[in-house]
Amino acid sequence: MSQRFNSYIAGQWLAGSGSDADENPSNLDAPVGEYGVVDAALTVQAVEAAAAALPKWALSSPQQRADVLDFVGSEILARKEELGRLLALEEGKTLPESIGEAARAGQIFKFFAGEALRIPGEKLASTRPGVDVEITREPVGVVGIIAPWNFPLAIPAWKIAPALAYGNTVVFKPAEIVPGCAWALAEILSRAGLPEGVFNLVIGAGRVVGQALVEHPKLDALTFTGSVPTGNALLKQAAARGLKIQLEMGGKNPLVVLADADLDKAVECAVNGAYFSTGQRCTASSRLIVENAIYDEFVARTQARLAKLKVGDALQAGVDIGPVASPAQLATNLAYIQAGRDDGGELLFGGERVECATPGHYLAPTLFAARPGDRIVREEIFGPVAALLRADDYEQALALANDSEFGLCAGICTGSLKYASHFKRHAQAGMVMVNLPTAGVDPHVPFGGRKASSYGPREQGRYAVEFYTTVKTAYTAA
């Protein structure tokens, strides 16, 4: 094992009470390293450190906070190839995608360096003569961050950066299968000029570390990205104690392809959205809704495109799809593929594991022809598995697109301004794509969904201020 990844609490690197292997899903014989596992007691220590650091950091100058974030963003961008390689080793995303994610994380820190200098406020005239009214934003306090494994640099960045920009202190719990990326971010932050305790990293099991974090009375807010069951459980706990909470959870995103679409572009949108990053994106196009008039041609072209995709080691040149990130996720994917068969779906491509030069969690991109009630159409899979649905016309396609408990992202491929405009207005999703893959968003605009996909204020961009600050109204008599 080549490297040890430890937690960072109150300005100190701590090994914790145990250790575990950091697996390389492209090569199970060559682990990335090992990581220290913290317990509930160290998690409590991290929250206490963040609470102790809060009064001074909350009153720090906007320039100080901007300088810290700019330093972090600049170093991430300068080291994007190195950090991207670590991400590819640890999570299994292809190297070009991993380098792109590292660059995005750097851009997010840079963006919020600017936002630290632009914290909004208002001054209004009162309805009473001789009285002024000021509306200001103040930090919400100690922020707990629970991040997933599928974007181990970008998602922590878009949570940590605004938290610090607006004067909050942070306790960050990453997913256990990506400790190296979390450690790398923490190591850069440890040299960025932050006072002791402002940023803390705790690596450990969710049932131990996450629970201790949520239950701590000094935690003021919690932002979570992950599964629907965990998010719903956290929401109940937060409601019971009045904790401010932000949740990003599941997606079952539709891509509608109309008969007037540029078919080559539509196939690329579908394949990119459904299968790149091994389908492990909450914005992935997992439901492909195709108008009858072009259904057969779309299927044939998609099958031909999938046959050209190369599955393999994330670091290998020319690979389009890396391994599934973990054995647990691979088992979930295979179970859903079997469910697709059991429900009577027609397997059009893939459906099996792939053997490569090194032992890893490799799975072929999988395409089913399905029906609206099938499990693979209703439930989030989070892997390279997509379901095709037929639609008689645009109206039925829109109805099928909205027939989901989720509402994160929705896409349409069409040459019609009429249908594109109508879809943007009537798709029940927080984000809509026209002639683009459903996966792939900019770092400076809001991210989030509707229905079971999201809860609370939006993430990213200037809208992040809604979660990471609290509003104060002050009246002054002249």
Short mmCIF file of C-alpha atoms in Angstrom, two decimals:
data_model
loop_
_atom_site.label_atom_id
_atom_site.label_comp_id
_atom_site.label_asym_id
_atom_site.label_seq_id
_atom_site.Cartn_x
_atom_site.Cartn_y
_atom_site.Cartn_z
CA MET A 1 0.00 0.00 0.00
CA SER A 2 1.48 3.30 -1.13
CA GLN A 3 -0.18 5.99 0.99
CA ARG A 4 -1.97 6.61 4.27
CA PHE A 5 -4.97 8.98 4.38
CA ASN A 6 -5.80 10.36 7.83
CA SER A 7 -8.39 12.74 9.22
CA TYR A 8 -7.76 16.41 10.00
CA ILE A 9 -9.19 17.81 13.23
CA ALA A 10 -8.41 21.13 14.93
CA GLY A 11 -5.34 21.63 12.76
CA GLN A 12 -3.89 18.16 13.44
CA TRP A 13 -3.66 15.01 11.33
CA LEU A 14 -5.12 12.11 13.32
CA ALA A 15 -4.94 8.42 12.46
CA GLY A 16 -8.09 7.37 14.29
CA SER A 17 -8.74 4.07 16.01
CA GLY A 18 -8.39 1.73 13.03
CA SER A 19 -7.59 1.49 9.34
CA ASP A 20 -8.98 0.06 6.14
CA ALA A 21 -7.85 -0.44 2.54
CA ASP A 22 -8.55 2.14 -0.14
CA GLU A 23 -9.49 -0.08 -3.09
CA ASN A 24 -8.64 0.52 -6.73
CA PRO A 25 -11.73 -0.68 -8.66
CA SER A 26 -9.68 -0.99 -11.86
CA ASN A 27 -7.17 -3.34 -10.24
CA LEU A 28 -8.17 -5.09 -7.04
CA ASP A 29 -4.62 -6.40 -6.67
CA ALA A 30 -3.18 -2.88 -6.32
CA PRO A 31 -4.92 -0.84 -3.58
CA VAL A 32 -4.49 2.93 -3.67
CA GLY A 33 -3.46 3.00 -0.01
CA GLU A 34 -5.13 2.82 3.37
CA TYR A 35 -7.08 5.26 5.48
CA GLY A 36 -7.51 5.86 9.19
CA VAL A 37 -11.00 5.38 10.59
CA VAL A 38 -12.23 7.84 13.21
CA ASP A 39 -14.86 7.06 15.81
CA ALA A 40 -17.72 9.00 17.37
CA ALA A 41 -15.43 10.58 19.99
CA LEU A 42 -13.15 12.11 17.36
CA THR A 43 -16.18 13.30 15.41
CA VAL A 44 -17.41 15.10 18.52
CA GLN A 45 -13.93 16.60 18.87
CA ALA A 46 -14.14 17.89 15.29
CA VAL A 47 -17.50 19.58 15.89
CA GLU A 48 -16.21 21.13 19.10
CA ALA A 49 -13.16 22.47 17.24
CA ALA A 50 -15.38 23.96 14.53
CA ALA A 51 -17.63 25.57 17.16
CA ALA A 52 -14.63 27.05 18.97
CA ALA A 53 -13.26 28.52 15.74
CA LEU A 54 -16.60 29.94 14.58
CA PRO A 55 -16.74 33.32 16.38
CA LYS A 56 -13.44 34.57 14.96
CA TRP A 57 -13.88 33.11 11.47
CA ALA A 58 -17.45 34.46 11.19
CA LEU A 59 -16.07 37.96 11.73
CA SER A 60 -13.02 37.51 9.47
CA SER A 61 -12.65 39.91 6.57
CA PRO A 62 -14.09 38.98 3.18
CA GLN A 63 -10.60 39.43 1.72
CA GLN A 64 -9.12 36.87 4.10
CA ARG A 65 -11.73 34.33 3.09
CA ALA A 66 -11.32 35.16 -0.60
CA ASP A 67 -7.55 34.69 -0.37
CA VAL A 68 -7.94 31.26 1.24
CA LEU A 69 -10.34 30.05 -1.43
CA ASP A 70 -8.29 31.51 -4.26
CA PHE A 71 -5.21 29.71 -2.95
CA VAL A 72 -7.09 26.40 -2.86
CA GLY A 73 -8.56 26.90 -6.32
CA SER A 74 -5.20 27.85 -7.83
CA GLU A 75 -3.43 24.82 -6.39
CA ILE A 76 -6.14 22.41 -7.51
CA LEU A 77 -5.96 23.79 -11.05
CA ALA A 78 -2.16 23.63 -11.06
CA ARG A 79 -2.29 19.98 -9.91
CA LYS A 80 -5.37 18.85 -11.84
CA GLU A 81 -3.53 16.02 -13.65
CA GLU A 82 -2.12 14.65 -10.39
CA LEU A 83 -5.42 14.97 -8.53
CA GLY A 84 -7.30 13.56 -11.50
CA ARG A 85 -5.06 10.50 -11.48
CA LEU A 86 -5.80 9.92 -7.79
CA LEU A 87 -9.51 10.26 -8.50
CA ALA A 88 -9.34 7.79 -11.39
CA LEU A 89 -7.44 5.27 -9.26
CA GLU A 90 -9.81 5.54 -6.35
CA GLU A 91 -13.27 6.01 -7.92
CA GLY A 92 -12.78 4.45 -11.36
CA LYS A 93 -13.75 7.44 -13.49
CA THR A 94 -11.71 7.59 -16.70
CA LEU A 95 -8.62 9.77 -16.52
CA PRO A 96 -9.92 12.54 -18.86
CA GLU A 97 -13.17 12.72 -16.88
CA SER A 98 -11.22 12.73 -13.60
CA ILE A 99 -8.92 15.54 -14.69
CA GLY A 100 -12.00 17.47 -15.83
CA GLU A 101 -13.58 17.01 -12.42
CA ALA A 102 -10.44 18.24 -10.67
CA ALA A 103 -10.46 21.33 -12.87
CA ARG A 104 -14.10 21.90 -12.04
CA ALA A 105 -13.33 21.70 -8.31
CA GLY A 106 -10.64 24.35 -8.76
CA GLN A 107 -13.03 26.58 -10.67
CA ILE A 108 -15.62 26.26 -7.91
CA PHE A 109 -13.16 27.45 -5.26
CA LYS A 110 -12.16 30.33 -7.54
CA PHE A 111 -15.81 31.31 -8.06
CA PHE A 112 -16.52 31.40 -4.33
CA ALA A 113 -13.35 33.39 -3.71
CA GLY A 114 -15.11 36.10 -5.67
CA GLU A 115 -18.41 35.53 -3.90
CA ALA A 116 -16.73 36.10 -0.53
CA LEU A 117 -16.26 39.70 -1.68
CA ARG A 118 -19.86 40.03 -2.91
CA ILE A 119 -21.98 38.94 0.06
CA PRO A 120 -25.30 40.63 -0.65
CA GLY A 121 -27.28 42.94 1.58
CA GLU A 122 -29.87 45.70 1.32
CA LYS A 123 -30.63 49.07 2.82
CA LEU A 124 -34.26 50.15 2.64
CA ALA A 125 -36.34 53.06 3.80
CA SER A 126 -38.67 52.22 6.67
CA THR A 127 -42.37 52.96 6.59
CA ARG A 128 -41.66 55.08 9.69
CA PRO A 129 -39.99 58.50 9.32
CA GLY A 130 -36.42 58.71 10.61
CA VAL A 131 -35.85 54.95 10.62
CA ASP A 132 -33.40 53.04 8.41
CA VAL A 133 -33.61 49.32 7.67
CA GLU A 134 -30.59 47.13 6.89
CA ILE A 135 -30.87 43.51 5.71
CA THR A 136 -27.62 41.56 6.07
CA ARG A 137 -26.48 37.97 5.72
CA GLU A 138 -24.50 36.23 8.43
CA PRO A 139 -22.96 32.74 8.56
CA VAL A 140 -25.33 30.00 9.66
CA GLY A 141 -22.63 28.50 11.94
CA VAL A 142 -21.01 25.07 12.10
CA VAL A 143 -21.81 23.22 8.87
CA GLY A 144 -21.66 19.45 8.55
CA ILE A 145 -20.93 18.15 5.05
CA ILE A 146 -21.68 14.56 4.03
CA ALA A 147 -20.54 13.94 0.45
CA PRO A 148 -20.90 10.94 -1.90
CA TRP A 149 -18.27 8.92 -3.75
CA ASN A 150 -19.23 9.59 -7.36
CA PHE A 151 -17.79 13.14 -7.58
CA PRO A 152 -15.21 13.04 -4.78
CA LEU A 153 -13.59 16.38 -5.66
CA ALA A 154 -16.34 18.47 -7.26
CA ILE A 155 -19.19 17.85 -4.81
CA PRO A 156 -17.08 18.50 -1.69
CA ALA A 157 -15.79 21.64 -3.44
CA TRP A 158 -19.26 23.01 -4.07
CA LYS A 159 -20.14 22.46 -0.42
CA ILE A 160 -16.89 23.44 1.33
CA ALA A 161 -16.15 26.55 -0.74
CA PRO A 162 -19.43 28.42 -0.10
CA ALA A 163 -19.47 27.35 3.54
CA LEU A 164 -16.08 28.99 4.08
CA ALA A 165 -16.78 31.95 1.80
CA TYR A 166 -19.75 33.03 3.92
CA GLY A 167 -17.90 32.66 7.23
CA ASN A 168 -18.99 29.21 8.42
CA THR A 169 -16.80 26.52 9.91
CA VAL A 170 -16.86 23.00 8.50
CA VAL A 171 -16.83 19.33 9.49
CA PHE A 172 -16.52 17.26 6.30
CA LYS A 173 -17.36 13.55 6.15
CA PRO A 174 -16.54 11.95 2.77
CA ALA A 175 -17.70 8.58 1.48
CA GLU A 176 -15.45 5.80 2.75
CA ILE A 177 -14.47 4.52 -0.69
CA VAL A 178 -12.85 7.85 -1.70
CA PRO A 179 -10.71 8.86 1.30
CA GLY A 180 -7.74 9.83 -0.85
CA CYS A 181 -9.56 12.61 -2.69
CA ALA A 182 -10.95 13.94 0.61
CA TRP A 183 -7.47 13.84 2.15
CA ALA A 184 -5.99 15.66 -0.86
CA LEU A 185 -8.53 18.49 -0.53
CA ALA A 186 -7.93 18.68 3.22
CA GLU A 187 -4.16 18.76 2.74
CA ILE A 188 -4.45 21.77 0.43
CA LEU A 189 -6.87 23.50 2.81
CA SER A 190 -4.49 22.84 5.72
CA ARG A 191 -1.90 25.06 3.98
CA ALA A 192 -4.30 27.77 2.82
CA GLY A 193 -4.12 30.01 5.90
CA LEU A 194 -7.22 28.82 7.72
CA PRO A 195 -7.24 29.21 11.51
CA GLU A 196 -7.21 25.99 13.51
CA GLY A 197 -10.61 24.29 13.63
CA VAL A 198 -12.23 26.19 10.75
CA PHE A 199 -12.03 23.13 8.49
CA ASN A 200 -12.10 19.54 9.76
CA LEU A 201 -12.06 16.19 7.93
CA VAL A 202 -13.48 13.04 9.55
CA ILE A 203 -13.17 9.74 7.66
CA GLY A 204 -15.29 6.87 8.89
CA ALA A 205 -18.51 4.92 8.61
CA GLY A 206 -21.71 6.85 8.16
CA ARG A 207 -23.49 4.93 10.89
CA VAL A 208 -20.79 6.08 13.35
CA VAL A 209 -19.31 9.35 12.10
CA GLY A 210 -22.40 10.62 10.32
CA GLN A 211 -24.62 9.82 13.26
CA ALA A 212 -22.32 11.54 15.76
CA LEU A 213 -22.14 14.56 13.48
CA VAL A 214 -25.91 14.94 13.06
CA GLU A 215 -26.62 14.42 16.74
CA HIS A 216 -24.13 17.01 18.01
CA PRO A 217 -25.99 20.00 19.54
CA LYS A 218 -23.41 22.48 18.22
CA LEU A 219 -24.01 21.54 14.59
CA ASP A 220 -26.05 24.33 13.00
CA ALA A 221 -26.58 23.06 9.45
CA LEU A 222 -26.11 19.89 7.42
CA THR A 223 -25.68 19.49 3.67
CA PHE A 224 -25.95 15.96 2.29
CA THR A 225 -25.66 14.32 -1.11
CA GLY A 226 -26.44 10.62 -1.30
CA SER A 227 -29.20 8.05 -1.31
CA VAL A 228 -32.90 8.71 -0.79
CA PRO A 229 -33.26 6.43 2.28
CA THR A 230 -30.33 8.07 4.06
CA GLY A 231 -31.51 11.54 3.08
CA ASN A 232 -35.01 10.89 4.38
CA ALA A 233 -33.63 9.56 7.67
CA LEU A 234 -31.47 12.67 8.06
CA LEU A 235 -34.44 14.92 7.30
CA LYS A 236 -36.44 13.36 10.13
CA GLN A 237 -33.55 13.82 12.56
CA ALA A 238 -33.03 17.41 11.43
CA ALA A 239 -36.71 18.24 11.80
CA ALA A 240 -36.78 16.84 15.32
CA ARG A 241 -34.09 19.27 16.46
CA GLY A 242 -34.62 22.20 14.08
CA LEU A 243 -31.39 21.67 12.18
CA LYS A 244 -31.08 23.53 8.89
CA ILE A 245 -30.68 20.90 6.18
CA GLN A 246 -30.04 20.65 2.46
CA LEU A 247 -30.47 17.32 0.63
CA GLU A 248 -29.51 16.19 -2.87
CA MET A 249 -30.66 12.63 -3.42
CA GLY A 250 -31.81 10.44 -6.27
CA GLY A 251 -32.56 10.92 -9.93
CA LYS A 252 -34.30 8.93 -12.65
CA ASN A 253 -33.74 11.38 -15.44
CA PRO A 254 -35.61 11.21 -18.76
CA LEU A 255 -34.20 12.06 -22.16
CA VAL A 256 -36.98 12.56 -24.71
CA VAL A 257 -36.05 12.02 -28.37
CA LEU A 258 -38.62 13.35 -30.86
CA ALA A 259 -38.95 12.33 -34.48
CA ASP A 260 -37.66 15.71 -35.68
CA ALA A 261 -34.39 15.42 -33.72
CA ASP A 262 -30.94 15.24 -35.27
CA LEU A 263 -30.60 11.49 -34.68
CA ASP A 264 -26.81 11.39 -34.55
CA LYS A 265 -26.79 14.16 -31.95
CA ALA A 266 -29.59 12.46 -30.02
CA VAL A 267 -27.69 9.16 -29.85
CA GLU A 268 -24.59 10.98 -28.58
CA CYS A 269 -26.67 12.77 -25.94
CA ALA A 270 -28.19 9.47 -24.82
CA VAL A 271 -24.91 7.54 -24.70
CA ASN A 272 -23.02 10.34 -22.97
CA GLY A 273 -25.76 10.94 -20.42
CA ALA A 274 -26.51 7.30 -19.69
CA TYR A 275 -23.09 5.65 -19.75
CA PHE A 276 -20.20 8.05 -19.29
CA SER A 277 -18.77 8.12 -15.76
CA THR A 278 -20.05 4.51 -15.75
CA GLY A 279 -23.57 5.88 -15.33
CA GLN A 280 -22.68 6.86 -11.76
CA ARG A 281 -24.17 10.35 -11.91
CA CYS A 282 -27.39 11.50 -10.27
CA THR A 283 -28.04 13.41 -13.51
CA ALA A 284 -27.58 10.34 -15.75
CA SER A 285 -30.13 9.67 -18.51
CA SER A 286 -31.55 6.43 -17.20
CA ARG A 287 -34.90 6.68 -19.07
CA LEU A 288 -34.71 7.13 -22.85
CA ILE A 289 -38.16 8.06 -24.19
CA VAL A 290 -38.24 7.82 -27.97
CA GLU A 291 -41.02 8.72 -30.40
CA ASN A 292 -42.37 5.71 -32.31
CA ALA A 293 -41.58 7.07 -35.75
CA ILE A 294 -37.81 6.86 -35.12
CA TYR A 295 -37.71 4.23 -32.37
CA ASP A 296 -36.25 1.38 -34.42
CA GLU A 297 -33.65 3.59 -36.08
CA PHE A 298 -32.66 5.08 -32.71
CA VAL A 299 -32.25 1.60 -31.24
CA ALA A 300 -30.08 0.44 -34.13
CA ARG A 301 -27.83 3.50 -33.98
CA THR A 302 -27.53 3.33 -30.20
CA GLN A 303 -26.57 -0.35 -30.32
CA ALA A 304 -23.91 0.44 -32.92
CA ARG A 305 -22.57 3.29 -30.77
CA LEU A 306 -22.46 1.15 -27.64
CA ALA A 307 -20.54 -1.55 -29.50
CA LYS A 308 -17.75 0.98 -30.08
CA LEU A 309 -17.37 1.90 -26.40
CA LYS A 310 -14.32 0.47 -24.64
CA VAL A 311 -14.65 -0.70 -21.04
CA GLY A 312 -11.42 -0.94 -19.05
CA ASP A 313 -8.89 0.43 -16.58
CA ALA A 314 -9.66 4.05 -15.76
CA LEU A 315 -6.05 5.07 -16.41
CA GLN A 316 -5.77 3.33 -19.77
CA ALA A 317 -5.79 5.54 -22.86
CA GLY A 318 -8.81 5.13 -25.10
CA VAL A 319 -11.11 3.76 -22.39
CA ASP A 320 -14.62 5.22 -22.51
CA ILE A 321 -16.12 3.55 -19.44
CA GLY A 322 -14.17 2.69 -16.31
CA PRO A 323 -15.15 0.16 -13.64
CA VAL A 324 -18.08 0.39 -11.27
CA ALA A 325 -16.80 2.08 -8.12
CA SER A 326 -17.32 -0.70 -5.57
CA PRO A 327 -18.38 -4.33 -5.17
CA ALA A 328 -21.59 -3.21 -3.45
CA GLN A 329 -22.54 -0.98 -6.37
CA LEU A 330 -21.67 -3.72 -8.87
CA ALA A 331 -23.96 -6.13 -7.03
CA THR A 332 -26.75 -3.55 -7.12
CA ASN A 333 -26.32 -3.04 -10.87
CA LEU A 334 -26.38 -6.78 -11.57
CA ALA A 335 -29.49 -7.19 -9.41
CA TYR A 336 -31.30 -4.52 -11.42
CA ILE A 337 -30.24 -6.14 -14.69
CA GLN A 338 -31.80 -9.37 -13.44
CA ALA A 339 -34.90 -7.43 -12.39
CA GLY A 340 -35.12 -6.04 -15.92
CA ARG A 341 -35.16 -9.59 -17.27
CA ASP A 342 -37.63 -10.78 -14.63
CA ASP A 343 -40.05 -7.96 -15.47
CA GLY A 344 -40.06 -9.01 -19.11
CA GLY A 345 -37.80 -6.30 -20.48
CA GLU A 346 -35.94 -6.96 -23.73
CA LEU A 347 -32.17 -6.83 -23.28
CA LEU A 348 -30.89 -4.90 -26.31
CA PHE A 349 -27.23 -4.62 -25.35
CA GLY A 350 -24.79 -5.62 -22.62
CA GLY A 351 -26.02 -7.00 -19.34
CA GLU A 352 -22.85 -8.87 -18.39
CA ARG A 353 -19.57 -8.38 -16.58
CA VAL A 354 -16.50 -7.63 -18.68
CA GLU A 355 -13.14 -9.35 -18.25
CA CYS A 356 -10.12 -7.04 -18.54
CA ALA A 357 -6.36 -7.41 -18.11
CA THR A 358 -6.63 -6.56 -14.41
CA PRO A 359 -9.27 -7.78 -11.94
CA GLY A 360 -11.86 -5.07 -11.39
CA HIS A 361 -15.56 -4.22 -11.19
CA TYR A 362 -16.15 -4.04 -14.95
CA LEU A 363 -19.67 -4.03 -16.40
CA ALA A 364 -20.81 -3.68 -20.00
CA PRO A 365 -23.08 -0.73 -20.85
CA THR A 366 -26.59 -2.15 -20.71
CA LEU A 367 -29.72 -1.16 -22.62
CA PHE A 368 -33.23 -2.53 -22.07
CA ALA A 369 -36.49 -2.03 -23.90
CA ALA A 370 -38.89 -1.69 -20.98
CA ARG A 371 -42.35 -0.65 -19.85
CA PRO A 372 -43.32 2.27 -17.58
CA GLY A 373 -44.01 0.06 -14.56
CA ASP A 374 -40.75 -1.92 -14.64
CA ARG A 375 -38.37 -1.54 -11.69
CA ILE A 376 -35.52 -0.44 -13.95
CA VAL A 377 -37.77 2.42 -15.10
CA ARG A 378 -39.02 3.44 -11.63
CA GLU A 379 -35.95 3.06 -9.37
CA GLU A 380 -32.53 4.70 -9.48
CA ILE A 381 -29.83 2.19 -10.42
CA PHE A 382 -26.71 4.39 -10.42
CA GLY A 383 -24.83 2.37 -13.00
CA PRO A 384 -24.42 1.98 -16.79
CA VAL A 385 -27.97 0.73 -17.30
CA ALA A 386 -30.64 2.58 -19.30
CA ALA A 387 -34.26 1.75 -20.15
CA LEU A 388 -35.96 2.58 -23.45
CA LEU A 389 -39.62 3.59 -23.58
CA ARG A 390 -41.81 4.19 -26.64
CA ALA A 391 -43.98 7.28 -27.03
CA ASP A 392 -46.67 7.87 -29.66
CA ASP A 393 -46.11 11.64 -29.73
CA TYR A 394 -44.71 14.59 -27.79
CA GLU A 395 -47.62 14.71 -25.35
CA GLN A 396 -47.16 11.08 -24.31
CA ALA A 397 -43.38 11.56 -24.12
CA LEU A 398 -43.82 14.49 -21.74
CA ALA A 399 -46.23 12.50 -19.60
CA LEU A 400 -43.77 9.60 -19.40
CA ALA A 401 -40.92 12.00 -18.56
CA ASN A 402 -42.90 13.41 -15.63
CA ASP A 403 -44.10 9.99 -14.44
CA SER A 404 -41.48 9.63 -11.71
CA GLU A 405 -41.06 10.32 -8.03
CA PHE A 406 -37.81 12.09 -8.95
CA GLY A 407 -37.31 15.46 -10.60
CA LEU A 408 -33.63 16.31 -10.83
CA CYS A 409 -32.93 16.75 -14.54
CA ALA A 410 -34.81 16.21 -17.81
CA GLY A 411 -33.69 16.46 -21.42
CA ILE A 412 -35.19 16.68 -24.87
CA CYS A 413 -33.70 16.28 -28.34
CA THR A 414 -35.75 18.09 -30.95
CA GLY A 415 -35.51 20.49 -33.85
CA SER A 416 -38.72 22.22 -32.81
CA LEU A 417 -38.59 25.50 -30.91
CA LYS A 418 -42.25 24.92 -29.99
CA TYR A 419 -41.60 21.58 -28.29
CA ALA A 420 -38.31 22.70 -26.74
CA SER A 421 -39.99 25.76 -25.19
CA HIS A 422 -42.96 23.76 -23.96
CA PHE A 423 -40.71 21.07 -22.46
CA LYS A 424 -38.58 23.62 -20.60
CA ARG A 425 -41.72 24.99 -19.00
CA HIS A 426 -43.57 21.74 -18.30
CA ALA A 427 -40.85 19.21 -17.43
CA GLN A 428 -41.11 18.55 -13.69
CA ALA A 429 -37.40 18.88 -12.99
CA GLY A 430 -35.04 21.35 -11.42
CA MET A 431 -32.79 21.37 -14.50
CA VAL A 432 -33.69 20.97 -18.18
CA MET A 433 -31.40 20.26 -21.14
CA VAL A 434 -32.28 20.83 -24.80
CA ASN A 435 -30.17 18.92 -27.35
CA LEU A 436 -27.61 18.21 -24.61
CA PRO A 437 -26.91 15.24 -22.33
CA THR A 438 -28.79 15.41 -19.03
CA ALA A 439 -25.45 14.98 -17.23
CA GLY A 440 -23.07 17.91 -17.39
CA VAL A 441 -23.69 21.20 -15.56
CA ASP A 442 -21.81 24.46 -15.10
CA PRO A 443 -20.22 25.33 -11.73
CA HIS A 444 -21.57 28.90 -11.48
CA VAL A 445 -25.32 28.28 -11.73
CA PRO A 446 -27.86 26.59 -9.41
CA PHE A 447 -27.93 22.80 -9.11
CA GLY A 448 -30.87 20.90 -7.68
CA GLY A 449 -34.19 19.22 -8.36
CA ARG A 450 -37.79 18.75 -7.35
CA LYS A 451 -39.94 16.04 -5.78
CA ALA A 452 -37.89 13.26 -4.15
CA SER A 453 -34.63 14.43 -5.70
CA SER A 454 -33.89 17.46 -3.53
CA TYR A 455 -34.86 19.27 -0.36
CA GLY A 456 -33.91 22.77 0.72
CA PRO A 457 -32.11 25.60 -1.11
CA ARG A 458 -30.19 25.03 -4.34
CA GLU A 459 -26.49 24.27 -4.46
CA GLN A 460 -23.79 26.05 -6.49
CA GLY A 461 -23.61 29.55 -7.91
CA ARG A 462 -24.94 32.62 -6.17
CA TYR A 463 -27.96 30.63 -4.94
CA ALA A 464 -25.67 28.85 -2.45
CA VAL A 465 -25.96 31.92 -0.22
CA GLU A 466 -29.51 30.85 0.70
CA PHE A 467 -28.31 27.79 2.59
CA TYR A 468 -24.99 28.95 4.02
CA THR A 469 -26.23 32.21 5.53
CA THR A 470 -29.03 33.45 7.75
CA VAL A 471 -30.77 36.79 7.23
CA LYS A 472 -30.77 39.59 9.79
CA THR A 473 -32.97 42.69 9.66
CA ALA A 474 -31.80 45.71 11.68
CA TYR A 475 -33.70 48.94 12.36
CA THR A 476 -31.97 52.20 13.32
CA ALA A 477 -33.59 55.43 14.43
CA ALA A 478 -31.66 58.47 13.24
#
